[in-house]
């Protein structure tokens, strides 16, 4: 990986910090009496403003049915950043609950856009051997943002005025402004450029990103493979409409939507977003609840760092099996200890502490492994022509389930307490069986070669593309090609010929 590609990948994975801070900010302010009293909040209105945010995020995902393929992945990120500026301004300066909710909706739209387009963009610029690692970086950033929000939320708790929650909300501007400024130096996705027949630009981007001293011609082979696959898809008229008739596309869409559905049915949102309320129910003070929340975020970040290094080493499937082994056992411990805590008349401090540790144990399974797996897998198993549409639907499902959970959870905790989490335990068991049967391993395969895992044609492997590049260089120049610069010069000529239709793309 060269420095330019590293900077591009750092930028695109920063989108998870954008989402992580915005979605996590409400966890801490639920412990702020000034905030609760200012808007006169109760279980219903708390659920309402959380639902408003995730409702906006669902709308943002739906916008990604269209925007990333129409204006490009990069322009879509810029649109989300500008939208966020308006949403954060309304939240920070809100003088009534309606204005605050409106700001949360607009902020949610921005996060829905950026959070679902960044995995698509990242998968399209990542080398196959580190694509899981990049998904891991995405997960680390999400959890770091949560952790940062929770610890800074603890610090602002000591500010005895409405400045505390307004300042915490206002800091949502930082990731949005940073991504907007950084976008000036970012390239368009090379696969999107080829999809739009901007082949010269795509070749230049691939050269800047993937050319290295170890393999001078990798970017040329990759260009050939991408171009061949997209041309094949165009000849067969494969696109979003093909989902209705092509079974392999249907299967992939069902997999990523099903994964998003069951990922949220692990119970992570009730645990993560309402852990302050849970800790208070277990007898901990407001201040200690905020401290425990910060510890949760720290453990989650450590888990994500571990998963980041293992995703490409052990593969996607083993990572998920590890995740669910931890989450199922953690959920079982949580239910048993919480039930015993309530049976004791809520007097056993040790059982309450045990519930807290089961929550931390759960985080080790979800925050790292699942947060690494999902953004990686949901983007890489889809072909370029429907990647942004499919990923958007996956994240739309993700947010729709969250809307339900954030609205219901405060009421469910009041009504059935620990029994609520039995639902998630059962869902975990159902999913891991389905995952074992239907989800193939994709480790270290190029995005184009993953087509074969679902029974579709692969226009060229990287090896075949390399042979084709060498053959075309030798025949096209009628001379011996002595170095990669000659090969590159000839490839530019070939691109121009392809665009004029003088020779077919293979």
Short mmCIF file of N, CA and C in Angstrom, two decimals, residues 323-408:
data_model
loop_
_atom_site.label_atom_id
_atom_site.label_comp_id
_atom_site.label_asym_id
_atom_site.label_seq_id
_atom_site.Cartn_x
_atom_site.Cartn_y
_atom_site.Cartn_z
N UNK A 323 -17.72 -14.15 17.00
CA UNK A 323 -18.60 -13.09 17.49
C UNK A 323 -19.84 -13.67 18.16
N UNK A 324 -20.48 -14.62 17.49
CA UNK A 324 -21.73 -15.15 18.02
C UNK A 324 -21.51 -16.10 19.21
N UNK A 325 -20.38 -16.76 19.26
CA UNK A 325 -20.08 -17.56 20.44
C UNK A 325 -20.01 -16.67 21.68
N UNK A 326 -19.41 -15.49 21.51
CA UNK A 326 -19.32 -14.55 22.63
C UNK A 326 -20.68 -13.93 22.95
N UNK A 327 -21.40 -13.47 21.90
CA UNK A 327 -22.66 -12.75 22.14
C UNK A 327 -23.74 -13.66 22.73
N UNK A 328 -23.83 -14.90 22.24
CA UNK A 328 -24.86 -15.81 22.76
C UNK A 328 -24.60 -16.12 24.23
N UNK A 329 -23.35 -16.44 24.56
CA UNK A 329 -23.03 -16.74 25.96
C UNK A 329 -23.19 -15.50 26.84
N UNK A 330 -22.83 -14.32 26.33
CA UNK A 330 -22.98 -13.09 27.11
C UNK A 330 -24.45 -12.77 27.37
N UNK A 331 -25.29 -12.95 26.34
CA UNK A 331 -26.72 -12.67 26.49
C UNK A 331 -27.35 -13.62 27.50
N UNK A 332 -26.91 -14.87 27.48
CA UNK A 332 -27.43 -15.85 28.43
C UNK A 332 -27.05 -15.47 29.86
N UNK A 333 -25.81 -15.07 30.06
CA UNK A 333 -25.36 -14.64 31.39
C UNK A 333 -26.13 -13.40 31.85
N UNK A 334 -26.33 -12.45 30.92
CA UNK A 334 -27.05 -11.22 31.26
C UNK A 334 -28.46 -11.52 31.75
N UNK A 335 -29.17 -12.36 31.01
CA UNK A 335 -30.56 -12.70 31.37
C UNK A 335 -30.63 -13.39 32.73
N UNK A 336 -29.76 -14.36 32.94
CA UNK A 336 -29.78 -15.13 34.19
C UNK A 336 -29.46 -14.23 35.38
N UNK A 337 -28.40 -13.44 35.28
CA UNK A 337 -27.99 -12.60 36.41
C UNK A 337 -28.98 -11.48 36.69
N UNK A 338 -29.52 -10.89 35.64
CA UNK A 338 -30.50 -9.82 35.83
C UNK A 338 -31.77 -10.37 36.48
N UNK A 339 -32.20 -11.56 36.06
CA UNK A 339 -33.39 -12.19 36.65
C UNK A 339 -33.15 -12.46 38.14
N UNK A 340 -31.98 -12.95 38.47
CA UNK A 340 -31.66 -13.24 39.88
C UNK A 340 -31.55 -11.95 40.68
N UNK A 341 -31.03 -10.89 40.04
CA UNK A 341 -30.92 -9.59 40.72
C UNK A 341 -32.30 -9.08 41.12
N UNK A 342 -33.25 -9.16 40.20
CA UNK A 342 -34.60 -8.69 40.51
C UNK A 342 -35.28 -9.60 41.53
N UNK A 343 -35.00 -10.93 41.44
CA UNK A 343 -35.59 -11.88 42.39
C UNK A 343 -35.08 -11.64 43.81
N UNK A 344 -33.88 -11.06 43.91
CA UNK A 344 -33.31 -10.78 45.23
C UNK A 344 -33.87 -9.50 45.84
N UNK A 345 -34.79 -8.85 45.09
CA UNK A 345 -35.33 -7.58 45.58
C UNK A 345 -34.43 -6.41 45.27
N UNK A 346 -33.57 -6.58 44.24
CA UNK A 346 -32.65 -5.53 43.80
C UNK A 346 -31.71 -5.08 44.91
N UNK A 347 -31.31 -6.04 45.73
CA UNK A 347 -30.41 -5.71 46.85
C UNK A 347 -29.01 -6.28 46.68
N UNK A 348 -28.85 -7.21 45.71
CA UNK A 348 -27.55 -7.87 45.54
C UNK A 348 -26.65 -7.04 44.62
N UNK A 349 -25.71 -6.33 45.22
CA UNK A 349 -24.78 -5.51 44.44
C UNK A 349 -23.92 -6.38 43.53
N UNK A 350 -23.56 -7.57 44.00
CA UNK A 350 -22.71 -8.45 43.21
C UNK A 350 -23.38 -8.90 41.93
N UNK A 351 -24.69 -9.20 41.98
CA UNK A 351 -25.41 -9.60 40.77
C UNK A 351 -25.51 -8.44 39.79
N UNK A 352 -25.70 -7.23 40.32
CA UNK A 352 -25.74 -6.05 39.46
C UNK A 352 -24.42 -5.84 38.73
N UNK A 353 -23.33 -6.03 39.46
CA UNK A 353 -22.00 -5.91 38.84
C UNK A 353 -21.82 -7.01 37.79
N UNK A 354 -22.36 -8.20 38.07
CA UNK A 354 -22.28 -9.30 37.10
C UNK A 354 -23.00 -8.98 35.81
N UNK A 355 -24.14 -8.30 35.90
CA UNK A 355 -24.87 -7.88 34.69
C UNK A 355 -24.01 -6.90 33.88
N UNK A 356 -23.36 -5.98 34.57
CA UNK A 356 -22.49 -5.01 33.89
C UNK A 356 -21.37 -5.73 33.13
N UNK A 357 -20.75 -6.71 33.77
CA UNK A 357 -19.66 -7.43 33.10
C UNK A 357 -20.18 -8.26 31.93
N UNK A 358 -21.42 -8.76 32.02
CA UNK A 358 -21.98 -9.48 30.87
C UNK A 358 -22.19 -8.54 29.69
N UNK A 359 -22.53 -7.28 29.98
CA UNK A 359 -22.66 -6.27 28.93
C UNK A 359 -21.30 -6.00 28.28
N UNK A 360 -20.27 -5.91 29.10
CA UNK A 360 -18.92 -5.70 28.57
C UNK A 360 -18.47 -6.91 27.74
N UNK A 361 -18.79 -8.09 28.21
CA UNK A 361 -18.44 -9.32 27.49
C UNK A 361 -19.16 -9.37 26.14
N UNK A 362 -20.42 -8.97 26.12
CA UNK A 362 -21.19 -8.88 24.88
C UNK A 362 -20.50 -7.94 23.90
N UNK A 363 -20.02 -6.81 24.41
CA UNK A 363 -19.36 -5.82 23.56
C UNK A 363 -18.12 -6.40 22.88
N UNK A 364 -17.42 -7.31 23.55
CA UNK A 364 -16.24 -7.94 22.95
C UNK A 364 -16.61 -8.73 21.70
N UNK A 365 -17.82 -9.29 21.67
CA UNK A 365 -18.26 -10.05 20.51
C UNK A 365 -18.83 -9.19 19.42
N UNK A 366 -19.60 -8.18 19.80
CA UNK A 366 -20.27 -7.37 18.78
C UNK A 366 -19.38 -6.24 18.25
N UNK A 367 -18.86 -5.43 19.13
CA UNK A 367 -18.22 -4.17 18.73
C UNK A 367 -17.04 -4.36 17.80
N UNK A 368 -16.26 -5.43 18.00
CA UNK A 368 -15.14 -5.69 17.11
C UNK A 368 -15.50 -6.58 15.95
N UNK A 369 -15.75 -7.87 16.19
CA UNK A 369 -15.99 -8.81 15.09
C UNK A 369 -17.17 -8.44 14.18
N UNK A 370 -18.34 -8.16 14.75
CA UNK A 370 -19.50 -7.87 13.89
C UNK A 370 -19.38 -6.51 13.21
N UNK A 371 -18.85 -5.52 13.90
CA UNK A 371 -18.67 -4.21 13.29
C UNK A 371 -17.60 -4.23 12.19
N UNK A 372 -16.71 -5.22 12.25
CA UNK A 372 -15.72 -5.39 11.18
C UNK A 372 -16.31 -6.17 10.02
N UNK A 373 -17.01 -7.24 10.34
CA UNK A 373 -17.57 -8.11 9.31
C UNK A 373 -18.59 -7.40 8.43
N UNK A 374 -19.53 -6.71 9.04
CA UNK A 374 -20.68 -6.22 8.28
C UNK A 374 -20.34 -5.21 7.20
N UNK A 375 -19.62 -4.11 7.49
CA UNK A 375 -19.31 -3.16 6.40
C UNK A 375 -18.42 -3.76 5.33
N UNK A 376 -17.59 -4.74 5.70
CA UNK A 376 -16.74 -5.40 4.72
C UNK A 376 -17.56 -6.31 3.81
N UNK A 377 -18.31 -7.19 4.39
CA UNK A 377 -19.03 -8.23 3.65
C UNK A 377 -20.17 -7.66 2.81
N UNK A 378 -20.91 -6.71 3.38
CA UNK A 378 -22.07 -6.17 2.67
C UNK A 378 -21.68 -5.48 1.37
N UNK A 379 -20.49 -4.90 1.33
CA UNK A 379 -20.04 -4.21 0.11
C UNK A 379 -19.35 -5.16 -0.86
N UNK A 380 -18.57 -6.11 -0.35
CA UNK A 380 -17.73 -6.90 -1.25
C UNK A 380 -18.48 -8.00 -1.99
N UNK A 381 -19.63 -8.46 -1.51
CA UNK A 381 -20.31 -9.55 -2.20
C UNK A 381 -21.21 -9.06 -3.33
N UNK A 382 -21.31 -7.73 -3.52
CA UNK A 382 -22.17 -7.18 -4.56
C UNK A 382 -21.36 -6.72 -5.77
N UNK A 383 -21.89 -6.90 -6.99
CA UNK A 383 -21.22 -6.38 -8.19
C UNK A 383 -21.31 -4.86 -8.24
N UNK A 384 -20.41 -4.24 -9.01
CA UNK A 384 -20.31 -2.78 -9.06
C UNK A 384 -21.62 -2.11 -9.43
N UNK A 385 -22.36 -2.68 -10.38
CA UNK A 385 -23.56 -2.04 -10.90
C UNK A 385 -24.66 -1.90 -9.86
N UNK A 386 -24.68 -2.76 -8.84
CA UNK A 386 -25.72 -2.66 -7.81
C UNK A 386 -25.13 -2.52 -6.40
N UNK A 387 -23.82 -2.27 -6.31
CA UNK A 387 -23.18 -2.24 -4.99
C UNK A 387 -23.76 -1.13 -4.11
N UNK A 388 -23.83 0.08 -4.61
CA UNK A 388 -24.33 1.17 -3.77
C UNK A 388 -25.81 0.98 -3.44
N UNK A 389 -26.59 0.46 -4.39
CA UNK A 389 -28.01 0.20 -4.14
C UNK A 389 -28.18 -0.87 -3.08
N UNK A 390 -27.43 -1.96 -3.20
CA UNK A 390 -27.55 -3.06 -2.25
C UNK A 390 -27.09 -2.68 -0.86
N UNK A 391 -25.94 -1.98 -0.77
CA UNK A 391 -25.45 -1.55 0.54
C UNK A 391 -26.42 -0.57 1.18
N UNK A 392 -27.01 0.31 0.36
CA UNK A 392 -28.00 1.25 0.90
C UNK A 392 -29.19 0.51 1.49
N UNK A 393 -29.64 -0.55 0.84
CA UNK A 393 -30.76 -1.34 1.36
C UNK A 393 -30.38 -2.07 2.65
N UNK A 394 -29.14 -2.51 2.71
CA UNK A 394 -28.66 -3.16 3.92
C UNK A 394 -28.69 -2.19 5.10
N UNK A 395 -28.18 -0.98 4.88
CA UNK A 395 -28.16 0.02 5.95
C UNK A 395 -29.56 0.58 6.22
N UNK A 396 -30.42 0.56 5.21
CA UNK A 396 -31.81 0.96 5.43
C UNK A 396 -32.48 -0.02 6.40
N UNK A 397 -32.27 -1.31 6.17
CA UNK A 397 -32.80 -2.33 7.08
C UNK A 397 -32.24 -2.12 8.49
N UNK A 398 -30.94 -1.90 8.55
CA UNK A 398 -30.24 -1.62 9.81
C UNK A 398 -30.94 -0.51 10.58
N UNK A 399 -31.23 0.60 9.91
CA UNK A 399 -31.82 1.76 10.58
C UNK A 399 -33.29 1.58 10.90
N UNK A 400 -34.02 0.86 10.05
CA UNK A 400 -35.44 0.61 10.32
C UNK A 400 -35.61 -0.23 11.59
N UNK A 401 -34.75 -1.23 11.76
CA UNK A 401 -34.83 -2.04 12.97
C UNK A 401 -34.43 -1.20 14.20
N UNK A 402 -33.45 -0.33 14.02
CA UNK A 402 -33.06 0.54 15.13
C UNK A 402 -34.21 1.46 15.54
N UNK A 403 -34.96 1.99 14.54
CA UNK A 403 -36.10 2.86 14.85
C UNK A 403 -37.07 2.13 15.77
N UNK A 404 -37.36 0.88 15.41
CA UNK A 404 -38.25 0.07 16.24
C UNK A 404 -37.68 -0.11 17.64
N UNK A 405 -36.41 -0.46 17.72
CA UNK A 405 -35.80 -0.78 19.01
C UNK A 405 -35.66 0.43 19.92
N UNK A 406 -35.25 1.58 19.36
CA UNK A 406 -35.06 2.75 20.23
C UNK A 406 -36.39 3.28 20.74
N UNK A 407 -37.47 3.06 19.97
CA UNK A 407 -38.79 3.50 20.42
C UNK A 407 -39.35 2.56 21.48
N UNK A 408 -39.12 1.26 21.28
CA UNK A 408 -39.73 0.25 22.14
C UNK A 408 -38.93 0.02 23.43
#
